[in-house]
Amino acid sequence: YIPATRHYYKLMAPVIATYYGEGWHFCPPEFQGQSRQEATYRMYRMVADKLELQSGRHALDIGCGVGGMLRFLAKHSGAHVTGITLGANEVKQAIDAIASDGLDGLCRVVEGDSRKMPFDDCTFDSAYAVYALKYYPNLTTVLSEVQRVLKPGGRVTAYCLCKSKTYRGDDPTHAKVLSDFEFSTAMPSLHTVDGMIASAQDAGLRCVEDIDISNGPLNWYSYWVANPLLPWLVNSRLTYAMASTGEAMRILPPGFARFNDTFLAGTLRHIIRGGQMGILTGSAMLSFEKT
């Protein structure tokens, strides 16, 4: 999955940044009318609090992407934050943004595989992974590396997109919805919460908290269904027909209709359906401690 993930984000990172923002994260609003950005910042602050980030401490961002969260946390807490990501293009974007924000002294980003990180043992006070663990079929491998680079007693917080506790693998509808979602985002099979906890334990990380930050109807996919036009657009075959017409008229490049239906509208379609069926959660928050 590593080549597929690299290629996906090489293609999609600028699309996501342009139309969604720097973080491809789904966060539930605290109250009706709260902006999506503020809901995202709330999640960031929750991670900072759980890791007790402050000046003089050093945190690791696993799968940092273009570095939006690590820059926010450095400004918010004064902590040093180092990010690691697979995408060379993401490293360049992140470094440019760090320089633009004047955060060179607090932030850095390196290219690398989190299963074999270029850091010494016991380097970091804490670590976090936001929507990153879903890309590793064998979580014990990457979490063992996280355990290695953490100082004794160090904490890890993971904010996860994963199978919910009501997902049933023997239900063909459940399996089809999540399989289509995984394909559209170049992911291996999504983990379960219990599976992540077991993998962490095998890696020497003890689970100290297992929560879901969604609150009733104000859930992690609320922003995607607040305007009923969006679910209609991603499900309507009219959208595909219009894109196909654009291709035929050479307004859109060849293959765009299929690309949109699989990777743009398709991703949102599967996310919304999985959330509404209750088989997918995008707001699981787990905290672990190095034993």
Coordinates of C-alpha atoms in Angstrom, one line a residue:
Y1 CA 0.0 0.0 0.0
I2 CA 3.0 2.4 0.4
P3 CA 3.3 3.1 -3.4
A4 CA -0.5 3.6 -3.7
T5 CA -0.6 5.9 -0.7
R6 CA 2.4 8.0 -2.0
H7 CA 0.7 8.3 -5.4
Y8 CA -2.7 9.1 -3.9
Y9 CA -1.4 12.0 -1.9
K10 CA 0.9 13.2 -4.6
L11 CA -2.3 13.6 -6.7
M12 CA -4.8 14.5 -4.0
A13 CA -2.9 16.6 -1.5
P14 CA -3.2 19.8 -3.6
V15 CA -6.9 19.0 -4.3
I16 CA -7.7 18.5 -0.6
A17 CA -5.7 21.6 0.4
T18 CA -7.6 23.7 -2.1
Y19 CA -11.1 22.6 -1.5
Y20 CA -11.1 21.3 2.0
G21 CA -8.1 22.7 3.9
E22 CA -4.7 21.4 5.1
G23 CA -6.2 18.6 7.2
W24 CA -8.3 15.8 5.8
H25 CA -9.9 15.3 9.2
F26 CA -13.5 15.0 10.1
C27 CA -14.3 16.5 13.5
P28 CA -17.8 16.9 15.2
P29 CA -19.0 20.4 16.1
E30 CA -19.4 21.1 19.8
F31 CA -22.5 23.1 19.0
Q32 CA -24.8 23.9 16.1
G33 CA -23.3 26.6 13.9
Q34 CA -19.7 26.0 14.9
S35 CA -17.4 26.4 11.9
R36 CA -15.6 23.3 10.6
Q37 CA -12.3 25.0 11.2
E38 CA -13.1 25.7 14.8
A39 CA -14.2 22.1 15.3
T40 CA -10.9 20.9 13.8
Y41 CA -9.0 23.3 16.1
R42 CA -10.9 21.9 19.1
M43 CA -9.7 18.4 18.2
Y44 CA -6.2 19.7 17.9
R45 CA -6.4 21.3 21.4
M46 CA -7.7 18.1 22.8
V47 CA -4.7 16.2 21.5
A48 CA -2.4 18.9 23.0
D49 CA -4.1 18.6 26.4
K50 CA -3.9 14.8 26.4
L51 CA -0.1 15.0 25.6
E52 CA 0.5 17.9 28.0
L53 CA 2.3 19.8 25.3
Q54 CA 4.2 22.8 26.5
S55 CA 7.4 24.8 25.9
G56 CA 10.4 22.5 26.3
R57 CA 8.7 19.3 25.3
H58 CA 9.1 17.5 21.9
A59 CA 6.3 15.8 20.1
L60 CA 6.2 13.6 17.0
D61 CA 3.5 13.9 14.3
I62 CA 3.1 10.6 12.6
G63 CA 1.9 11.1 9.1
C64 CA 1.9 14.8 9.3
G65 CA 0.9 15.6 5.7
V66 CA 1.5 19.2 4.8
G67 CA 1.9 20.1 8.5
G68 CA -1.2 22.1 9.3
M69 CA -1.7 20.4 12.7
L70 CA 1.9 20.5 13.8
R71 CA 2.2 24.2 13.1
F72 CA -1.0 24.8 15.0
L73 CA 0.2 22.8 18.0
A74 CA 3.6 24.6 18.0
K75 CA 1.9 28.0 18.1
H76 CA -0.7 26.8 20.7
S77 CA 1.7 25.2 23.1
G78 CA 5.2 26.4 22.4
A79 CA 6.3 22.7 22.1
H80 CA 8.7 21.5 19.5
V81 CA 7.0 19.3 16.9
T82 CA 8.6 17.1 14.3
G83 CA 6.5 15.5 11.5
I84 CA 7.2 12.5 9.3
T85 CA 5.3 11.8 6.1
L86 CA 5.7 9.6 3.0
G87 CA 5.1 12.3 0.5
A88 CA 8.1 14.3 -0.8
N89 CA 5.7 16.9 -2.2
E90 CA 4.1 17.2 1.3
V91 CA 7.5 17.8 2.9
K92 CA 8.2 20.7 0.6
Q93 CA 4.7 22.2 1.2
A94 CA 5.2 21.8 4.9
I95 CA 8.7 23.3 5.0
D96 CA 7.5 26.3 3.0
A97 CA 4.5 26.8 5.4
I98 CA 6.7 26.5 8.4
A99 CA 9.1 29.2 7.1
S100 CA 6.2 31.4 6.2
D101 CA 4.8 31.2 9.7
G102 CA 8.2 31.8 11.2
L103 CA 8.2 28.5 13.0
D104 CA 11.6 27.1 11.9
G105 CA 12.8 27.0 15.5
L106 CA 9.9 24.9 16.7
C107 CA 8.9 22.7 13.7
R108 CA 10.5 20.4 11.2
V109 CA 9.2 17.8 8.7
V110 CA 11.1 14.8 7.3
E111 CA 10.2 12.3 4.6
G112 CA 10.1 8.8 5.8
D113 CA 8.2 5.6 6.6
S114 CA 6.9 5.5 10.1
R115 CA 7.7 1.8 10.3
K116 CA 11.4 2.6 10.2
M117 CA 11.9 6.2 11.4
P118 CA 15.2 8.1 11.2
F119 CA 15.1 9.0 14.9
D120 CA 17.2 7.8 17.9
D121 CA 15.6 5.8 20.7
C122 CA 13.8 7.8 23.4
T123 CA 13.8 11.0 21.4
F124 CA 10.3 12.3 21.9
D125 CA 8.2 13.2 25.0
S126 CA 5.0 12.3 23.2
A127 CA 3.5 11.5 19.8
Y128 CA 0.2 11.7 17.9
A129 CA -1.3 10.2 14.8
V130 CA -4.3 11.8 13.2
Y131 CA -6.0 9.7 10.5
A132 CA -2.6 8.1 9.8
L133 CA -2.8 4.6 11.4
K134 CA -5.4 3.6 8.8
Y135 CA -2.7 3.3 6.2
Y136 CA -0.7 0.5 8.0
P137 CA -2.1 -3.0 7.6
N138 CA 0.2 -4.2 10.4
L139 CA -0.2 -1.7 13.2
T140 CA 2.2 -3.5 15.6
T141 CA 5.1 -2.7 13.3
V142 CA 4.5 1.1 13.2
L143 CA 3.5 1.3 16.9
S144 CA 6.6 -0.6 17.9
E145 CA 8.6 2.1 16.2
V146 CA 6.6 4.8 18.0
Q147 CA 7.3 3.0 21.3
R148 CA 11.0 2.9 20.4
V149 CA 11.4 6.6 19.8
L150 CA 9.3 7.6 22.9
K151 CA 10.8 8.4 26.2
P152 CA 9.8 6.2 29.1
G153 CA 6.3 7.1 30.2
G154 CA 5.7 8.9 26.9
R155 CA 2.1 9.2 25.6
V156 CA 0.6 8.6 22.2
T157 CA -2.8 9.9 21.1
A158 CA -4.4 8.7 18.0
Y159 CA -7.5 10.3 16.3
C160 CA -8.8 7.6 14.0
L161 CA -11.1 6.9 11.1
C162 CA -12.0 3.2 11.6
K163 CA -14.7 0.6 11.7
S164 CA -17.3 1.2 14.4
K165 CA -18.1 -1.3 17.1
T166 CA -21.4 -2.1 15.3
Y167 CA -19.6 -3.0 12.0
R168 CA -20.2 -6.7 11.0
G169 CA -17.8 -8.3 8.6
D170 CA -20.3 -11.0 7.7
D171 CA -22.8 -8.4 6.5
P172 CA -22.2 -8.0 2.7
T173 CA -23.6 -4.5 2.7
H174 CA -21.3 -3.4 5.5
A175 CA -18.3 -5.0 3.8
K176 CA -19.1 -3.5 0.4
V177 CA -19.5 0.1 1.7
L178 CA -16.2 0.0 3.5
S179 CA -14.4 -1.8 0.8
D180 CA -15.4 0.8 -1.7
F181 CA -14.3 3.6 0.7
E182 CA -10.9 1.9 1.2
F183 CA -10.4 1.6 -2.5
S184 CA -11.3 5.2 -3.2
T185 CA -8.6 6.4 -0.7
A186 CA -5.8 3.8 -1.4
M187 CA -6.2 2.3 2.1
P188 CA -5.8 -1.2 3.4
S189 CA -8.7 -2.6 5.3
L190 CA -9.8 -0.3 8.1
H191 CA -8.9 -1.3 11.7
T192 CA -11.3 -1.8 14.6
V193 CA -10.8 0.1 17.9
D194 CA -10.3 -3.2 19.7
G195 CA -7.8 -4.3 17.0
M196 CA -5.8 -1.0 17.5
I197 CA -5.7 -1.5 21.2
A198 CA -4.5 -5.1 20.9
S199 CA -1.8 -4.0 18.4
A200 CA -0.6 -1.2 20.7
Q201 CA -0.4 -3.6 23.6
D202 CA 1.7 -6.0 21.5
A203 CA 4.0 -3.0 20.8
G204 CA 4.5 -2.2 24.5
L205 CA 1.9 0.6 24.6
R206 CA -0.8 0.5 27.3
C207 CA -4.2 2.0 26.4
V208 CA -5.2 4.6 29.0
E209 CA -8.2 6.1 27.2
D210 CA -10.7 5.0 24.5
I211 CA -13.4 7.6 23.6
D212 CA -15.4 8.8 20.7
I213 CA -15.7 12.6 20.6
S214 CA -18.9 12.7 18.6
N215 CA -21.9 13.9 20.6
G216 CA -25.2 12.5 19.4
P217 CA -26.5 14.2 16.2
L218 CA -23.5 16.5 16.1
N219 CA -21.3 13.8 14.7
W220 CA -18.1 13.6 12.8
Y221 CA -19.7 13.8 9.3
S222 CA -22.2 16.5 10.3
Y223 CA -20.6 19.1 8.0
W224 CA -21.1 16.9 5.0
V225 CA -24.9 16.5 5.5
A226 CA -25.7 20.0 6.8
N227 CA -26.5 21.1 3.2
P228 CA -28.7 18.4 1.6
L229 CA -27.4 19.4 -1.8
L230 CA -24.0 17.8 -1.2
P231 CA -25.2 14.3 -0.5
W232 CA -27.5 14.5 -3.5
L233 CA -24.7 15.7 -5.7
V234 CA -22.3 12.9 -4.7
N235 CA -25.0 10.2 -5.2
S236 CA -26.7 11.6 -8.3
R237 CA -25.9 10.0 -11.7
L238 CA -26.6 13.4 -13.2
T239 CA -23.2 14.6 -11.8
Y240 CA -21.5 11.7 -13.7
A241 CA -23.5 12.5 -16.9
M242 CA -22.5 16.2 -16.7
A243 CA -18.8 15.3 -16.2
S244 CA -19.0 12.9 -19.2
T245 CA -20.5 15.6 -21.3
G246 CA -17.7 17.9 -20.2
E247 CA -15.2 15.3 -21.4
A248 CA -17.0 14.9 -24.8
M249 CA -16.9 18.7 -25.2
R250 CA -13.2 18.7 -24.2
I251 CA -13.9 21.1 -21.3
L252 CA -12.7 18.4 -18.9
P253 CA -9.8 16.0 -19.5
P254 CA -10.4 12.4 -20.6
G255 CA -11.3 10.1 -17.7
F256 CA -12.4 12.9 -15.4
A257 CA -16.0 11.6 -14.9
R258 CA -14.6 8.2 -13.7
F259 CA -11.9 9.9 -11.6
N260 CA -14.5 12.1 -9.9
D261 CA -17.0 9.3 -9.4
T262 CA -14.3 7.1 -7.7
F263 CA -11.9 9.5 -5.9
L264 CA -13.8 12.7 -5.3
A265 CA -17.6 12.2 -5.2
G266 CA -17.1 8.5 -4.5
T267 CA -15.0 9.1 -1.4
L268 CA -17.6 11.5 0.1
R269 CA -20.4 9.1 -0.9
H270 CA -18.9 6.2 1.0
I271 CA -18.0 8.3 4.0
I272 CA -21.5 9.7 4.4
R273 CA -23.1 6.3 3.8
G274 CA -20.8 4.5 6.3
G275 CA -21.5 7.2 8.9
Q276 CA -25.2 7.1 8.4
M277 CA -25.2 3.3 8.6
G278 CA -23.2 3.5 11.8
I279 CA -20.5 1.2 10.6
L280 CA -17.8 3.9 10.2
T281 CA -16.6 6.3 12.8
G282 CA -14.2 9.2 12.1
S283 CA -14.0 10.5 15.7
A284 CA -12.4 7.7 17.7
M285 CA -9.7 9.0 20.1
L286 CA -7.3 6.6 21.8
S287 CA -4.5 7.4 24.2
F288 CA -1.6 5.1 25.0
E289 CA 1.4 5.2 27.4
K290 CA 4.8 3.6 26.9
T291 CA 5.1 0.8 29.5

